[in-house]
mmCIF file of C-alpha atoms in Angstrom:
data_model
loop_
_atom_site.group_PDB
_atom_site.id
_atom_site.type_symbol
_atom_site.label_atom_id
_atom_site.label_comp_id
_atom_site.label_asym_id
_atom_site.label_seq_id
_atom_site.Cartn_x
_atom_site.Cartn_y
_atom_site.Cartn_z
ATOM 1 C CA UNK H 30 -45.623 -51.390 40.605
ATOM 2 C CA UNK H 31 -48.444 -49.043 42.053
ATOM 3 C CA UNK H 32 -47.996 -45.681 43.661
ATOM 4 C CA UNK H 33 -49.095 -45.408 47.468
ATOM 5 C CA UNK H 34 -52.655 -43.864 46.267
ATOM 6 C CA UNK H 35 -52.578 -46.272 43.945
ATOM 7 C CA UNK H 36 -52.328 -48.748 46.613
ATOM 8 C CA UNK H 37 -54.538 -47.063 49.440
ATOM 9 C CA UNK H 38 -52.125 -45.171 51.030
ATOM 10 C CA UNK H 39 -52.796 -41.582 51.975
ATOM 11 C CA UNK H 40 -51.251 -40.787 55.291
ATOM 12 C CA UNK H 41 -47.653 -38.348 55.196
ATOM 13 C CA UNK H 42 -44.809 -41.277 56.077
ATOM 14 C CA UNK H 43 -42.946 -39.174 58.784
ATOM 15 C CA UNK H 44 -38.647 -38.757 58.348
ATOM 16 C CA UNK H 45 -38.295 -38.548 61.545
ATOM 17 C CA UNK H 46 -34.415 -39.691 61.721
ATOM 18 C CA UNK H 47 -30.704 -38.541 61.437
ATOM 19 C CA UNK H 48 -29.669 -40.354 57.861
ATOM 20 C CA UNK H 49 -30.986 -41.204 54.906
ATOM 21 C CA UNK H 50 -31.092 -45.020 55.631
ATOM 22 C CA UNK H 51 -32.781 -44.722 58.511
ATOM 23 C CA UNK H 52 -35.771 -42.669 56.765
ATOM 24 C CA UNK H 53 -36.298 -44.825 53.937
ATOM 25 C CA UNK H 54 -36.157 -47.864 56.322
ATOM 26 C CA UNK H 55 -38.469 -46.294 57.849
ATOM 27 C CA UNK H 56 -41.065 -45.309 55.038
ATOM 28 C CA UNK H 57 -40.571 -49.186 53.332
ATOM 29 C CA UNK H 58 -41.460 -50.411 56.781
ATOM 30 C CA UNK H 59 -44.365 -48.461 56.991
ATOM 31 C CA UNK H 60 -45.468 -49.256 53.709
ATOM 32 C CA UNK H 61 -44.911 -52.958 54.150
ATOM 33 C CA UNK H 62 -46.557 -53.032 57.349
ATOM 34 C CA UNK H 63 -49.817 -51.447 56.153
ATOM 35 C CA UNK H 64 -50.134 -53.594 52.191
ATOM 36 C CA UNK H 65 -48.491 -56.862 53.596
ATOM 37 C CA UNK H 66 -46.667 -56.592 50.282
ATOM 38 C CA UNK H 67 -42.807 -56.204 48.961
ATOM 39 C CA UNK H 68 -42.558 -53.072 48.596
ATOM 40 C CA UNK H 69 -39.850 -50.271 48.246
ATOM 41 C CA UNK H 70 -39.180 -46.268 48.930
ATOM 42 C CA UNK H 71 -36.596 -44.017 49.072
ATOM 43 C CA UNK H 72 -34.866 -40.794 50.860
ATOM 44 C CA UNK H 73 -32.577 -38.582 49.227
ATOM 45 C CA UNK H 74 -30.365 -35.580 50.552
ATOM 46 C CA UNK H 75 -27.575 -33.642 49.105
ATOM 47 C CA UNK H 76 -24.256 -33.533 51.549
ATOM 48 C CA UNK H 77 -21.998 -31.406 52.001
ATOM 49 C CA UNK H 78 -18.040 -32.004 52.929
ATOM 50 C CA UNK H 79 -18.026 -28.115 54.790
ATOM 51 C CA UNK H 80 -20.943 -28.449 56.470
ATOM 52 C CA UNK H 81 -20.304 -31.676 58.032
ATOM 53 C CA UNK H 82 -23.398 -33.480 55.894
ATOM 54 C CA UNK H 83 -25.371 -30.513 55.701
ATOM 55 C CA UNK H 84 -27.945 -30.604 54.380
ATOM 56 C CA UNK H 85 -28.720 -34.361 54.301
ATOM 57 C CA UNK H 86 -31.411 -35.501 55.468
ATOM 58 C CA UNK H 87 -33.118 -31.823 55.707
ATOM 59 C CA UNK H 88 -32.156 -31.058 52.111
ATOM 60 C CA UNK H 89 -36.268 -30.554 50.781
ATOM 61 C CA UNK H 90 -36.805 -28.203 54.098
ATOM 62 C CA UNK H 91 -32.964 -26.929 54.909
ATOM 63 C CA UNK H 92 -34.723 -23.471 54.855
ATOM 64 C CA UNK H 93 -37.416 -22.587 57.417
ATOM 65 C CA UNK H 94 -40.150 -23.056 54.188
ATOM 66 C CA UNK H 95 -38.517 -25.159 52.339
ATOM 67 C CA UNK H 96 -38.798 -23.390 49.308
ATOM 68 C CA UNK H 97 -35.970 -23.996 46.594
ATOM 69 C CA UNK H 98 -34.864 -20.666 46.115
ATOM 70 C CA UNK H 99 -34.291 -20.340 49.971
ATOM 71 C CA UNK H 100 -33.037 -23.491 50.278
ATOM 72 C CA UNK H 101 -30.420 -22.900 47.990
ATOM 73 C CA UNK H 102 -29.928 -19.329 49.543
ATOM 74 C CA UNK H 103 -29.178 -20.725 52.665
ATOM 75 C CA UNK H 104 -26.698 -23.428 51.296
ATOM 76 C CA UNK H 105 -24.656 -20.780 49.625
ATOM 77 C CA UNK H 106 -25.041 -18.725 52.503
ATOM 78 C CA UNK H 107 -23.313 -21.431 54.869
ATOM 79 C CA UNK H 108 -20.314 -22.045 52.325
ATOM 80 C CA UNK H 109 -19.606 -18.798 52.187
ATOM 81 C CA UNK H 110 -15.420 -18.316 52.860
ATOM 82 C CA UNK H 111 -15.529 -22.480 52.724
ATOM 83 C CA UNK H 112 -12.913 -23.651 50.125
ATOM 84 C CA UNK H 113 -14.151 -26.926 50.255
ATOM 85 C CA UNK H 114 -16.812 -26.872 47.814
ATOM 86 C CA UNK H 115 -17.219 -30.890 47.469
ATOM 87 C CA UNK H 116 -21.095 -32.403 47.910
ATOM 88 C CA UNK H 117 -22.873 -35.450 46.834
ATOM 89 C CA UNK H 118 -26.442 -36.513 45.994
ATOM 90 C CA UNK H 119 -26.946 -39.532 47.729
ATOM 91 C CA UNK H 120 -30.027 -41.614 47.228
ATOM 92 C CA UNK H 121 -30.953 -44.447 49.497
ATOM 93 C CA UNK H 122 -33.436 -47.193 48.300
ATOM 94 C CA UNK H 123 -34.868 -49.525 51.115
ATOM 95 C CA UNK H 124 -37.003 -52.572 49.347
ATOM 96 C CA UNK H 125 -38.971 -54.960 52.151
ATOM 97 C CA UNK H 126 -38.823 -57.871 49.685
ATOM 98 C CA UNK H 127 -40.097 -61.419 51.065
ATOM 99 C CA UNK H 128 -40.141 -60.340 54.487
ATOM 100 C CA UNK H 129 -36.546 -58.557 54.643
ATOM 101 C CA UNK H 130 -34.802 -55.697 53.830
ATOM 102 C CA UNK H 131 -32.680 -54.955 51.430
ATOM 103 C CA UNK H 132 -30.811 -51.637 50.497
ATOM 104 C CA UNK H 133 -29.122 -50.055 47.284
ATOM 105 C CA UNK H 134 -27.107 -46.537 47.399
ATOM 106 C CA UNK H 135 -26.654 -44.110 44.461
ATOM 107 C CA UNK H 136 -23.867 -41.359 45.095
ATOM 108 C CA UNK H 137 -23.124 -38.151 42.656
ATOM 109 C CA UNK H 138 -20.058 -36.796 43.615
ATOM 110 C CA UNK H 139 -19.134 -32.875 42.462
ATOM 111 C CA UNK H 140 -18.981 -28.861 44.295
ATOM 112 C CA UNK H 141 -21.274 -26.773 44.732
ATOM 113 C CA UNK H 142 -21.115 -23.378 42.818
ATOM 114 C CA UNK H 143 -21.434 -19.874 43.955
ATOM 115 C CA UNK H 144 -24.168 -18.659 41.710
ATOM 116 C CA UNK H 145 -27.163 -20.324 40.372
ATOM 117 C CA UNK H 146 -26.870 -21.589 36.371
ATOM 118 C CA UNK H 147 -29.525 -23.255 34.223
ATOM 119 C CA UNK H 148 -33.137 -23.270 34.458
ATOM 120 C CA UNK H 149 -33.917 -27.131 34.239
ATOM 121 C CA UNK H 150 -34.134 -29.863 37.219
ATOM 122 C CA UNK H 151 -35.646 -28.238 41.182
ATOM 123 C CA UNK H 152 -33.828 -28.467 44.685
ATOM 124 C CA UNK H 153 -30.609 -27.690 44.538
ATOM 125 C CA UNK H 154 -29.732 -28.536 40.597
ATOM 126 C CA UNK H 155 -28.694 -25.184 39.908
ATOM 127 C CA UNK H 156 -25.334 -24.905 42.298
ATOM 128 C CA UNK H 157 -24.918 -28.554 41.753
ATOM 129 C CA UNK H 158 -21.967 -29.449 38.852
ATOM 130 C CA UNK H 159 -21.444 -33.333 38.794
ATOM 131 C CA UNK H 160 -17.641 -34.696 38.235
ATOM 132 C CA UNK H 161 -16.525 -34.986 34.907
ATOM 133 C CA UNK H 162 -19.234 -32.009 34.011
ATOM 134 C CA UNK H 163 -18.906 -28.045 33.611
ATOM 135 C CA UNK H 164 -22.442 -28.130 33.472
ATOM 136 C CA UNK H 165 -25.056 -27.883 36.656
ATOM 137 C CA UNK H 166 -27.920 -30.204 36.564
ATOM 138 C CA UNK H 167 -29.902 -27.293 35.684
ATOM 139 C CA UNK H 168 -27.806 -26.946 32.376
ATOM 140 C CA UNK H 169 -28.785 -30.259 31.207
ATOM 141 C CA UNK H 170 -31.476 -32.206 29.764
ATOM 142 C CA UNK H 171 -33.066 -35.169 31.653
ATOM 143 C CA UNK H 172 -30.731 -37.585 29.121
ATOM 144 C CA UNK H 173 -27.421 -35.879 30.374
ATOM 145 C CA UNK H 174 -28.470 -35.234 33.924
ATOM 146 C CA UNK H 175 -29.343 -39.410 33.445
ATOM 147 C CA UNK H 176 -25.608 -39.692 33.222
ATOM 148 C CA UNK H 177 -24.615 -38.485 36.836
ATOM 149 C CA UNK H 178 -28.034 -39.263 38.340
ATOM 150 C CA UNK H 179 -27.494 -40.545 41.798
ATOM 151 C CA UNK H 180 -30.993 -41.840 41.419
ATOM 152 C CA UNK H 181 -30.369 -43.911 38.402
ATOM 153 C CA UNK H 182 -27.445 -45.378 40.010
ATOM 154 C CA UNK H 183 -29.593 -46.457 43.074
ATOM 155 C CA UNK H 184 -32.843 -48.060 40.439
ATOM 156 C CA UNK H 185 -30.042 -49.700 38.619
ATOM 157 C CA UNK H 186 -28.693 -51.481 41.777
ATOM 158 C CA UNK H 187 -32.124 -52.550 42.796
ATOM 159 C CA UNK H 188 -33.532 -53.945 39.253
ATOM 160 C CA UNK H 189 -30.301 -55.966 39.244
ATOM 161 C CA UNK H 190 -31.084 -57.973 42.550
ATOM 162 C CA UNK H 191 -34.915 -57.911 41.038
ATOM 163 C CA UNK H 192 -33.562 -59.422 37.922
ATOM 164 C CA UNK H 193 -31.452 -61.993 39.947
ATOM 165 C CA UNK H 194 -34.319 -62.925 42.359
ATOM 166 C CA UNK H 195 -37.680 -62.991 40.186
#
């Protein structure tokens, strides 16, 4: 596995579309299309049930800097007087492997809190409580937050095709 530097590439792979799949088909593609090579990338986006999806696929620049700290701001300021609390973390992996395309999901289900807790993890770990937790991802360790990880769920989906096909 290289990393795009590692492997030439130093442009900024545009997310130009409306879901998550769409943007990591479209980074893979680019990516494939430049190393003639399998390769694979990802988008992720937290979603929210009140805010129809919100905010998805703008979740690293929901606020007008995309800072953390406003980003989160701006989520809690959105579900404020919204009952429904539910979100997930939903990765997308695209991999261009032998010419095709294949994808694998990862989903975290769990609500979004009022207030911030913990001081571990970035984006929007610290309003972010996984089901079957009490803690936020910012509460945990990178062992626990393992656990829930919508990313982990995703890389485990993918090196089990790898496994099957290599």
């Amino acid at each position: 596995i290289k990393t795009l530097k590692e492997a030439g590439i130093f442009i900024d792979i545009p997310e130009p579309h409306d879901t998550l799949e769409q943007n990591a088909t479209e980074k893979s593609s680019v990516i494939y299309n430049l190393i003639k090579s399998d390769c694979f990338s990802e988008d992720t986006g937290l979603e929210t049930d009140a805010l129809t999806g919100e905010p998805g696929v703008k979740s690293a620049r929901y606020a007008d800097d995309g800072a953390f700290d406003n980003n989160i701001d701006k989520l809690l300021c959105n579900l404020k007087g919204k009952e429904n609390r539910n979100a997930q973390f939903k990765t997308i992996i695209s991999l261009m492997f032998r010419g095709k395309e294949y994808k694998f999901e990862g989903v975290c289900k769990g609500i979004i809190i009022a207030c911030r807790r913990g001081q571990n993890g970035f984006g929007y770990d610290a309003v972010f409580m996984p089901e079957g937790s009490d803690k936020t991802f910012a509460e945990m360790d990178m062992k626990e937050k393992n656990i829930y990880s919508h990313r982990r769920k995703a890389v485990e989906k993918l090196s089990e095709f790898l496994e099957k096909h290599l």
